[in-house]
PDB file of C-alpha atoms in Angstrom:
ATOM      1  CA  ARG A   1      14.761  10.610  -8.539  1.00 72.00           C
ATOM      2  CA  LYS A   2      12.259   8.385  -6.661  1.00 82.00           C
ATOM      3  CA  GLU A   3       8.757   9.541  -6.985  1.00 89.00           C
ATOM      4  CA  VAL A   4       8.159   9.493  -2.825  1.00 93.00           C
ATOM      5  CA  GLU A   5      11.654   9.151  -0.972  1.00 94.00           C
ATOM      6  CA  GLN A   6      11.736   8.399   2.708  1.00 94.00           C
ATOM      7  CA  ASP A   7      14.834   7.934   5.088  1.00 89.00           C
ATOM      8  CA  PRO A   8      14.651   4.054   5.717  1.00 88.00           C
ATOM      9  CA  GLY A   9      15.912   4.193   9.219  1.00 88.00           C
ATOM     10  CA  PRO A  10      15.546   2.297  11.520  1.00 93.00           C
ATOM     11  CA  PHE A  11      14.934   5.108  14.162  1.00 95.00           C
ATOM     12  CA  ASN A  12      15.464   3.555  17.562  1.00 96.00           C
ATOM     13  CA  VAL A  13      13.898   5.392  20.389  1.00 97.00           C
ATOM     14  CA  PRO A  14      13.128   4.729  23.859  1.00 97.00           C
ATOM     15  CA  GLU A  15       9.028   4.953  25.271  1.00 98.00           C
ATOM     16  CA  GLY A  16       7.887   8.440  25.638  1.00 97.00           C
ATOM     17  CA  ALA A  17      10.012   9.737  22.953  1.00 97.00           C
ATOM     18  CA  THR A  18       9.082  12.160  20.410  1.00 97.00           C
ATOM     19  CA  VAL A  19      10.035  11.345  16.702  1.00 97.00           C
ATOM     20  CA  ALA A  20       9.375  12.726  13.628  1.00 96.00           C
ATOM     21  CA  PHE A  21       9.759  11.150   9.898  1.00 95.00           C
ATOM     22  CA  ASN A  22      10.225  13.567   6.713  1.00 94.00           C
ATOM     23  CA  CYS A  23       9.277  12.618   3.127  1.00 95.00           C
ATOM     24  CA  THR A  24       9.661  14.084   0.043  1.00 96.00           C
ATOM     25  CA  TYR A  25       7.835  13.742  -3.567  1.00 94.00           C
ATOM     26  CA  SER A  26       8.627  14.570  -6.787  1.00 92.00           C
ATOM     27  CA  ASN A  27       5.515  15.332  -8.565  1.00 88.00           C
ATOM     28  CA  SER A  28       4.366  18.688  -7.890  1.00 86.00           C
ATOM     29  CA  ALA A  29       0.581  17.759  -9.165  1.00 84.00           C
ATOM     30  CA  SER A  30       0.050  15.462  -6.277  1.00 85.00           C
ATOM     31  CA  GLN A  31      -3.196  15.439  -5.119  1.00 79.00           C
ATOM     32  CA  SER A  32      -3.335  13.616  -1.871  1.00 87.00           C
ATOM     33  CA  PHE A  33      -1.106  12.471   0.615  1.00 92.00           C
ATOM     34  CA  PHE A  34      -1.046  10.058   3.470  1.00 93.00           C
ATOM     35  CA  TRP A  35       0.545   7.837   6.165  1.00 95.00           C
ATOM     36  CA  TYR A  36       0.172   4.498   6.298  1.00 94.00           C
ATOM     37  CA  ARG A  37       1.493   1.963   9.019  1.00 96.00           C
ATOM     38  CA  GLN A  38       2.597  -1.748   7.972  1.00 94.00           C
ATOM     39  CA  ASP A  39       3.457  -4.281  10.586  1.00 94.00           C
ATOM     40  CA  CYS A  40       6.104  -6.820   9.583  1.00 89.00           C
ATOM     41  CA  ARG A  41       4.822  -9.169   6.621  1.00 84.00           C
ATOM     42  CA  LYS A  42       1.070  -7.651   7.009  1.00 90.00           C
ATOM     43  CA  GLU A  43      -0.935  -5.120   4.700  1.00 91.00           C
ATOM     44  CA  PRO A  44      -0.621  -1.295   5.156  1.00 92.00           C
ATOM     45  CA  LYS A  45      -2.979   0.210   7.252  1.00 91.00           C
ATOM     46  CA  LEU A  46      -4.085   3.826   6.922  1.00 89.00           C
ATOM     47  CA  LEU A  47      -2.929   6.157   9.836  1.00 93.00           C
ATOM     48  CA  MET A  48      -4.006   9.492   8.797  1.00 92.00           C
ATOM     49  CA  SER A  49      -4.392  11.554   5.605  1.00 89.00           C
ATOM     50  CA  VAL A  50      -2.377  14.601   5.468  1.00 91.00           C
ATOM     51  CA  TYR A  51      -3.749  18.061   4.768  1.00 81.00           C
ATOM     52  CA  SER A  52      -2.182  21.465   3.864  1.00 82.00           C
ATOM     53  CA  SER A  53      -3.510  22.929   7.259  1.00 82.00           C
ATOM     54  CA  GLY A  54      -1.764  20.320   9.303  1.00 84.00           C
ATOM     55  CA  ASN A  55      -3.861  17.698  11.295  1.00 90.00           C
ATOM     56  CA  GLU A  56      -3.578  15.965  14.372  1.00 93.00           C
ATOM     57  CA  ASP A  57      -4.939  12.517  15.597  1.00 93.00           C
ATOM     58  CA  GLY A  58      -4.037  11.730  19.310  1.00 96.00           C
ATOM     59  CA  ARG A  59      -0.427  11.683  19.455  1.00 97.00           C
ATOM     60  CA  PHE A  60       0.323  11.817  15.904  1.00 97.00           C
ATOM     61  CA  THR A  61       0.589  15.072  13.838  1.00 96.00           C
ATOM     62  CA  ALA A  62       1.006  15.210   9.945  1.00 96.00           C
ATOM     63  CA  GLN A  63       2.044  18.396   8.112  1.00 94.00           C
ATOM     64  CA  LEU A  64       2.025  19.103   4.321  1.00 94.00           C
ATOM     65  CA  ASN A  65       4.418  21.680   2.689  1.00 92.00           C
ATOM     66  CA  ARG A  66       3.160  21.869  -0.901  1.00 91.00           C
ATOM     67  CA  ALA A  67       5.887  24.793  -2.103  1.00 91.00           C
ATOM     68  CA  SER A  68       8.634  22.298  -0.614  1.00 92.00           C
ATOM     69  CA  GLN A  69       6.824  19.099  -1.567  1.00 93.00           C
ATOM     70  CA  TYR A  70       7.382  17.647   1.984  1.00 93.00           C
ATOM     71  CA  ILE A  71       5.519  15.704   4.171  1.00 95.00           C
ATOM     72  CA  SER A  72       6.159  14.748   8.069  1.00 96.00           C
ATOM     73  CA  LEU A  73       4.635  12.995  10.772  1.00 97.00           C
ATOM     74  CA  LEU A  74       5.344  13.451  14.407  1.00 97.00           C
ATOM     75  CA  ILE A  75       4.644  10.590  16.942  1.00 97.00           C
ATOM     76  CA  ARG A  76       4.527  12.048  20.606  1.00 98.00           C
ATOM     77  CA  ASP A  77       5.105   9.704  23.684  1.00 98.00           C
ATOM     78  CA  SER A  78       6.054   6.811  21.808  1.00 98.00           C
ATOM     79  CA  LYS A  79       4.773   3.650  22.809  1.00 98.00           C
ATOM     80  CA  LEU A  80       6.066   0.040  22.242  1.00 97.00           C
ATOM     81  CA  SER A  81       3.098  -0.725  19.917  1.00 97.00           C
ATOM     82  CA  ASP A  82       4.248   2.155  17.545  1.00 98.00           C
ATOM     83  CA  SER A  83       7.082   0.060  16.486  1.00 97.00           C
ATOM     84  CA  ALA A  84       6.342  -0.449  12.631  1.00 96.00           C
ATOM     85  CA  THR A  85       7.035   0.885   9.431  1.00 95.00           C
ATOM     86  CA  TYR A  86       5.539   4.272   8.454  1.00 97.00           C
ATOM     87  CA  LEU A  87       4.648   4.225   4.904  1.00 95.00           C
ATOM     88  CA  CYS A  88       4.556   7.844   3.239  1.00 95.00           C
ATOM     89  CA  VAL A  89       1.715   7.552   0.541  1.00 93.00           C
ATOM     90  CA  VAL A  90       1.047  10.226  -2.474  1.00 92.00           C
ATOM     91  CA  ASN A  91      -1.655  10.050  -4.681  1.00 87.00           C
ATOM     92  CA  MET A  92      -0.581  10.969  -8.156  1.00 78.00           C
ATOM     93  CA  ARG A  93      -3.901  11.095  -9.856  1.00 70.00           C
ATOM     94  CA  GLY A  94      -6.639  13.440  -9.241  1.00 60.00           C
ATOM     95  CA  GLY A  95     -10.228  11.604  -9.039  1.00 57.00           C
ATOM     96  CA  PHE A  96      -8.838   8.114 -10.415  1.00 58.00           C
ATOM     97  CA  GLN A  97      -6.194   6.971  -7.930  1.00 73.00           C
ATOM     98  CA  LYS A  98      -2.656   5.890  -8.332  1.00 82.00           C
ATOM     99  CA  LEU A  99      -1.028   5.629  -4.985  1.00 87.00           C
ATOM    100  CA  VAL A 100       2.612   5.758  -4.892  1.00 90.00           C
ATOM    101  CA  PHE A 101       4.160   4.446  -1.685  1.00 92.00           C
ATOM    102  CA  GLY A 102       7.535   5.495  -0.374  1.00 93.00           C
ATOM    103  CA  THR A 103       9.668   2.546   1.110  1.00 92.00           C
ATOM    104  CA  GLY A 104       9.271   3.330   4.386  1.00 94.00           C
ATOM    105  CA  THR A 105      10.678   4.404   7.782  1.00 95.00           C
ATOM    106  CA  ARG A 106      11.362   1.509  10.230  1.00 95.00           C
ATOM    107  CA  LEU A 107      10.585   2.622  13.917  1.00 97.00           C
ATOM    108  CA  LEU A 108      11.605   0.639  16.949  1.00 97.00           C
ATOM    109  CA  VAL A 109      10.607   1.662  20.225  1.00 97.00           C
ATOM    110  CA  SER A 110      12.354   0.262  23.247  1.00 97.00           C
ATOM    111  CA  PRO A 111      11.572   0.099  26.965  1.00 95.00           C
TER     112      PRO A 111
ATOM    113  CA  GLY B   1     -14.083   0.046   8.652  1.00 62.00           C
ATOM    114  CA  ALA B   2     -14.205  -1.645   5.635  1.00 71.00           C
ATOM    115  CA  VAL B   3     -12.982  -5.133   5.293  1.00 88.00           C
ATOM    116  CA  VAL B   4     -11.106  -6.472   2.320  1.00 93.00           C
ATOM    117  CA  SER B   5      -9.914 -10.107   2.350  1.00 95.00           C
ATOM    118  CA  GLN B   6      -7.585 -12.017   0.189  1.00 96.00           C
ATOM    119  CA  HIS B   7      -7.448 -15.974  -0.397  1.00 96.00           C
ATOM    120  CA  PRO B   8      -5.089 -17.794  -0.049  1.00 97.00           C
ATOM    121  CA  SER B   9      -3.222 -15.832   2.144  1.00 95.00           C
ATOM    122  CA  TRP B  10       0.071 -17.906   1.301  1.00 96.00           C
ATOM    123  CA  VAL B  11       0.934 -20.242  -1.428  1.00 96.00           C
ATOM    124  CA  ILE B  12       3.772 -22.510  -2.327  1.00 96.00           C
ATOM    125  CA  CYS B  13       4.022 -23.583  -5.992  1.00 95.00           C
ATOM    126  CA  LYS B  14       6.444 -25.122  -8.717  1.00 96.00           C
ATOM    127  CA  SER B  15       7.966 -23.051 -11.304  1.00 96.00           C
ATOM    128  CA  GLY B  16       5.655 -22.899 -14.167  1.00 96.00           C
ATOM    129  CA  THR B  17       2.203 -23.519 -12.832  1.00 96.00           C
ATOM    130  CA  SER B  18      -0.573 -20.839 -12.516  1.00 97.00           C
ATOM    131  CA  VAL B  19      -1.433 -19.677  -9.152  1.00 97.00           C
ATOM    132  CA  LYS B  20      -5.186 -17.721  -8.806  1.00 97.00           C
ATOM    133  CA  ILE B  21      -5.250 -15.010  -5.830  1.00 97.00           C
ATOM    134  CA  GLU B  22      -8.861 -14.036  -4.700  1.00 97.00           C
ATOM    135  CA  CYS B  23      -9.773 -10.484  -3.487  1.00 96.00           C
ATOM    136  CA  ARG B  24     -12.933  -9.910  -1.895  1.00 95.00           C
ATOM    137  CA  SER B  25     -14.563  -6.786  -0.457  1.00 92.00           C
ATOM    138  CA  LEU B  26     -16.830  -7.949   2.302  1.00 92.00           C
ATOM    139  CA  ASP B  27     -19.191  -5.283   3.405  1.00 86.00           C
ATOM    140  CA  PHE B  28     -19.195  -2.510   0.510  1.00 86.00           C
ATOM    141  CA  GLN B  29     -18.955  -3.028  -3.137  1.00 87.00           C
ATOM    142  CA  ALA B  30     -15.844  -1.968  -4.994  1.00 85.00           C
ATOM    143  CA  THR B  31     -16.105  -0.526  -8.382  1.00 80.00           C
ATOM    144  CA  THR B  32     -12.436  -0.369  -8.510  1.00 87.00           C
ATOM    145  CA  MET B  33      -9.525  -2.604  -6.917  1.00 92.00           C
ATOM    146  CA  PHE B  34      -5.956  -2.435  -7.172  1.00 94.00           C
ATOM    147  CA  TRP B  35      -3.241  -4.895  -7.124  1.00 96.00           C
ATOM    148  CA  TYR B  36       0.155  -4.566  -5.988  1.00 96.00           C
ATOM    149  CA  ARG B  37       3.557  -6.373  -5.565  1.00 96.00           C
ATOM    150  CA  GLN B  38       6.205  -5.821  -2.608  1.00 94.00           C
ATOM    151  CA  PHE B  39       9.517  -7.449  -2.414  1.00 93.00           C
ATOM    152  CA  PRO B  40      11.534  -7.682   0.514  1.00 87.00           C
ATOM    153  CA  LYS B  41      12.725  -4.385   2.137  1.00 83.00           C
ATOM    154  CA  GLN B  42      10.835  -2.501  -1.089  1.00 87.00           C
ATOM    155  CA  SER B  43       7.552  -0.347  -1.281  1.00 88.00           C
ATOM    156  CA  LEU B  44       4.205  -1.593  -2.462  1.00 91.00           C
ATOM    157  CA  MET B  45       4.346  -1.226  -6.244  1.00 93.00           C
ATOM    158  CA  LEU B  46       1.112  -0.742  -8.197  1.00 93.00           C
ATOM    159  CA  MET B  47       0.616  -3.526 -10.699  1.00 95.00           C
ATOM    160  CA  ALA B  48      -2.719  -2.916 -11.927  1.00 94.00           C
ATOM    161  CA  THR B  49      -6.238  -0.953 -11.667  1.00 91.00           C
ATOM    162  CA  SER B  50      -9.146  -3.364 -11.920  1.00 89.00           C
ATOM    163  CA  ASN B  51     -12.589  -1.982 -12.700  1.00 84.00           C
ATOM    164  CA  GLU B  52     -15.661  -4.043 -12.505  1.00 82.00           C
ATOM    165  CA  GLY B  53     -16.682  -5.484 -15.570  1.00 81.00           C
ATOM    166  CA  SER B  54     -13.866  -3.864 -17.939  1.00 83.00           C
ATOM    167  CA  LYS B  55     -10.614  -4.734 -18.580  1.00 87.00           C
ATOM    168  CA  ALA B  56      -7.486  -4.093 -16.389  1.00 91.00           C
ATOM    169  CA  THR B  57      -5.315  -1.152 -16.441  1.00 92.00           C
ATOM    170  CA  TYR B  58      -1.554  -2.295 -16.036  1.00 95.00           C
ATOM    171  CA  GLU B  59       1.223  -0.353 -15.034  1.00 93.00           C
ATOM    172  CA  GLN B  60       4.139   0.189 -17.066  1.00 92.00           C
ATOM    173  CA  GLY B  61       6.175  -3.076 -16.883  1.00 93.00           C
ATOM    174  CA  VAL B  62       3.696  -5.036 -16.042  1.00 95.00           C
ATOM    175  CA  GLU B  63       2.706  -8.160 -18.494  1.00 94.00           C
ATOM    176  CA  LYS B  64      -0.819  -8.377 -18.829  1.00 93.00           C
ATOM    177  CA  ASP B  65      -0.242 -11.425 -20.432  1.00 94.00           C
ATOM    178  CA  LYS B  66       1.129 -13.049 -17.236  1.00 96.00           C
ATOM    179  CA  PHE B  67      -0.577 -11.353 -14.599  1.00 97.00           C
ATOM    180  CA  LEU B  68      -4.601 -11.987 -15.615  1.00 96.00           C
ATOM    181  CA  ILE B  69      -6.856  -9.755 -14.004  1.00 94.00           C
ATOM    182  CA  ASN B  70     -10.465 -10.469 -13.516  1.00 91.00           C
ATOM    183  CA  HIS B  71     -13.141  -8.341 -12.051  1.00 88.00           C
ATOM    184  CA  ALA B  72     -16.366 -10.115 -12.626  1.00 82.00           C
ATOM    185  CA  SER B  73     -18.533  -8.385 -10.009  1.00 88.00           C
ATOM    186  CA  LEU B  74     -18.597  -5.703  -7.525  1.00 88.00           C
ATOM    187  CA  THR B  75     -17.079  -7.861  -4.681  1.00 92.00           C
ATOM    188  CA  LEU B  76     -14.629 -10.007  -6.210  1.00 93.00           C
ATOM    189  CA  SER B  77     -11.209  -9.744  -8.371  1.00 94.00           C
ATOM    190  CA  THR B  78      -8.966 -12.227  -9.236  1.00 95.00           C
ATOM    191  CA  LEU B  79      -5.050 -11.988 -10.084  1.00 97.00           C
ATOM    192  CA  THR B  80      -3.846 -15.387 -11.782  1.00 97.00           C
ATOM    193  CA  VAL B  81       0.055 -15.440 -12.256  1.00 97.00           C
ATOM    194  CA  THR B  82       0.481 -17.640 -15.023  1.00 96.00           C
ATOM    195  CA  SER B  83       3.711 -19.615 -15.471  1.00 96.00           C
ATOM    196  CA  ALA B  84       5.124 -18.919 -12.222  1.00 96.00           C
ATOM    197  CA  HIS B  85       8.793 -18.678 -11.888  1.00 96.00           C
ATOM    198  CA  PRO B  86      10.954 -17.721  -8.777  1.00 96.00           C
ATOM    199  CA  GLU B  87      11.343 -14.295  -9.674  1.00 95.00           C
ATOM    200  CA  ASP B  88       7.634 -13.764  -9.112  1.00 96.00           C
ATOM    201  CA  SER B  89       7.876 -14.890  -5.560  1.00 96.00           C
ATOM    202  CA  SER B  90       6.566 -11.867  -3.728  1.00 96.00           C
ATOM    203  CA  PHE B  91       3.797 -10.467  -1.388  1.00 96.00           C
ATOM    204  CA  TYR B  92       0.513  -9.693  -3.426  1.00 97.00           C
ATOM    205  CA  ILE B  93      -1.650  -7.375  -1.931  1.00 97.00           C
ATOM    206  CA  CYS B  94      -5.043  -5.860  -3.275  1.00 96.00           C
ATOM    207  CA  SER B  95      -6.798  -2.967  -2.191  1.00 93.00           C
ATOM    208  CA  ALA B  96     -10.432  -1.815  -2.902  1.00 91.00           C
ATOM    209  CA  THR B  97     -12.103   1.880  -2.592  1.00 83.00           C
ATOM    210  CA  PRO B  98     -15.791   2.486  -1.467  1.00 75.00           C
ATOM    211  CA  PRO B  99     -18.155   3.781  -4.185  1.00 70.00           C
ATOM    212  CA  SER B 100     -17.836   7.134  -5.314  1.00 62.00           C
ATOM    213  CA  GLY B 101     -19.887   9.390  -2.690  1.00 55.00           C
ATOM    214  CA  THR B 102     -17.796   8.157   0.002  1.00 54.00           C
ATOM    215  CA  SER B 103     -14.063   8.821   0.855  1.00 52.00           C
ATOM    216  CA  THR B 104     -12.932   8.018  -2.730  1.00 53.00           C
ATOM    217  CA  ASP B 105      -9.196   8.617  -1.647  1.00 62.00           C
ATOM    218  CA  THR B 106      -9.351   6.064   0.881  1.00 74.00           C
ATOM    219  CA  GLN B 107      -8.111   2.179  -0.385  1.00 83.00           C
ATOM    220  CA  TYR B 108      -8.725  -0.412   2.062  1.00 87.00           C
ATOM    221  CA  PHE B 109      -5.960  -3.153   1.957  1.00 92.00           C
ATOM    222  CA  GLY B 110      -6.325  -7.054   2.115  1.00 95.00           C
ATOM    223  CA  PRO B 111      -3.924  -9.078   4.144  1.00 95.00           C
ATOM    224  CA  GLY B 112      -1.965  -9.943   1.479  1.00 96.00           C
ATOM    225  CA  THR B 113      -0.723 -13.216  -0.284  1.00 97.00           C
ATOM    226  CA  ARG B 114       2.716 -14.530   0.072  1.00 96.00           C
ATOM    227  CA  LEU B 115       3.715 -16.342  -2.696  1.00 97.00           C
ATOM    228  CA  THR B 116       6.598 -18.375  -2.886  1.00 96.00           C
ATOM    229  CA  VAL B 117       7.580 -20.258  -6.424  1.00 96.00           C
ATOM    230  CA  LEU B 118      10.059 -23.124  -6.101  1.00 95.00           C
TER     231      LEU B 118
END
């Protein structure tokens, strides 16, 4: 089983749509969780950290369910500029980092 | 936000040659830098963790004699791919974390180096 699993997509949605991505992780001792965004042939950029209480940043909402080892990202009112690959990332070690990346979910927002 | 640069952004080399990639933290001191590799349509894979002034810690399956890492200063880490072969062609990305006391969970990524070995 992969350490971090994501649906690769692509998710094709129209502008203004709401879209949700899911991610599961295998190591119950994982310490922290993130969503990164990666544009084609570019480096990943941090979108948001994910907290147990859930957190929101504008149109983006992230949720963590430790019992189910499940992370989600919700994007509301999709924009064309949201088209990218969204990477679920888990820090497997406390303190000293080891980030494990999912393969990413590709989102295509069309006019 | 913190800025990490990489040089070169792309390189093409002949099989058997060595290639050096530089990773610099431009506006902060990074005691720890990370080197990743990403093959097409795959996720980033951590290759090694580089600590300033000490030997790098390599992930399982990564040959330390082939991928030489030097972290000589708090703002510079280098990755040298020795005797490169076509299967080493990949996107190499470094990242750095700010000093402890700040957000140590956050890694800032460089723009990546695309290596093509002919």
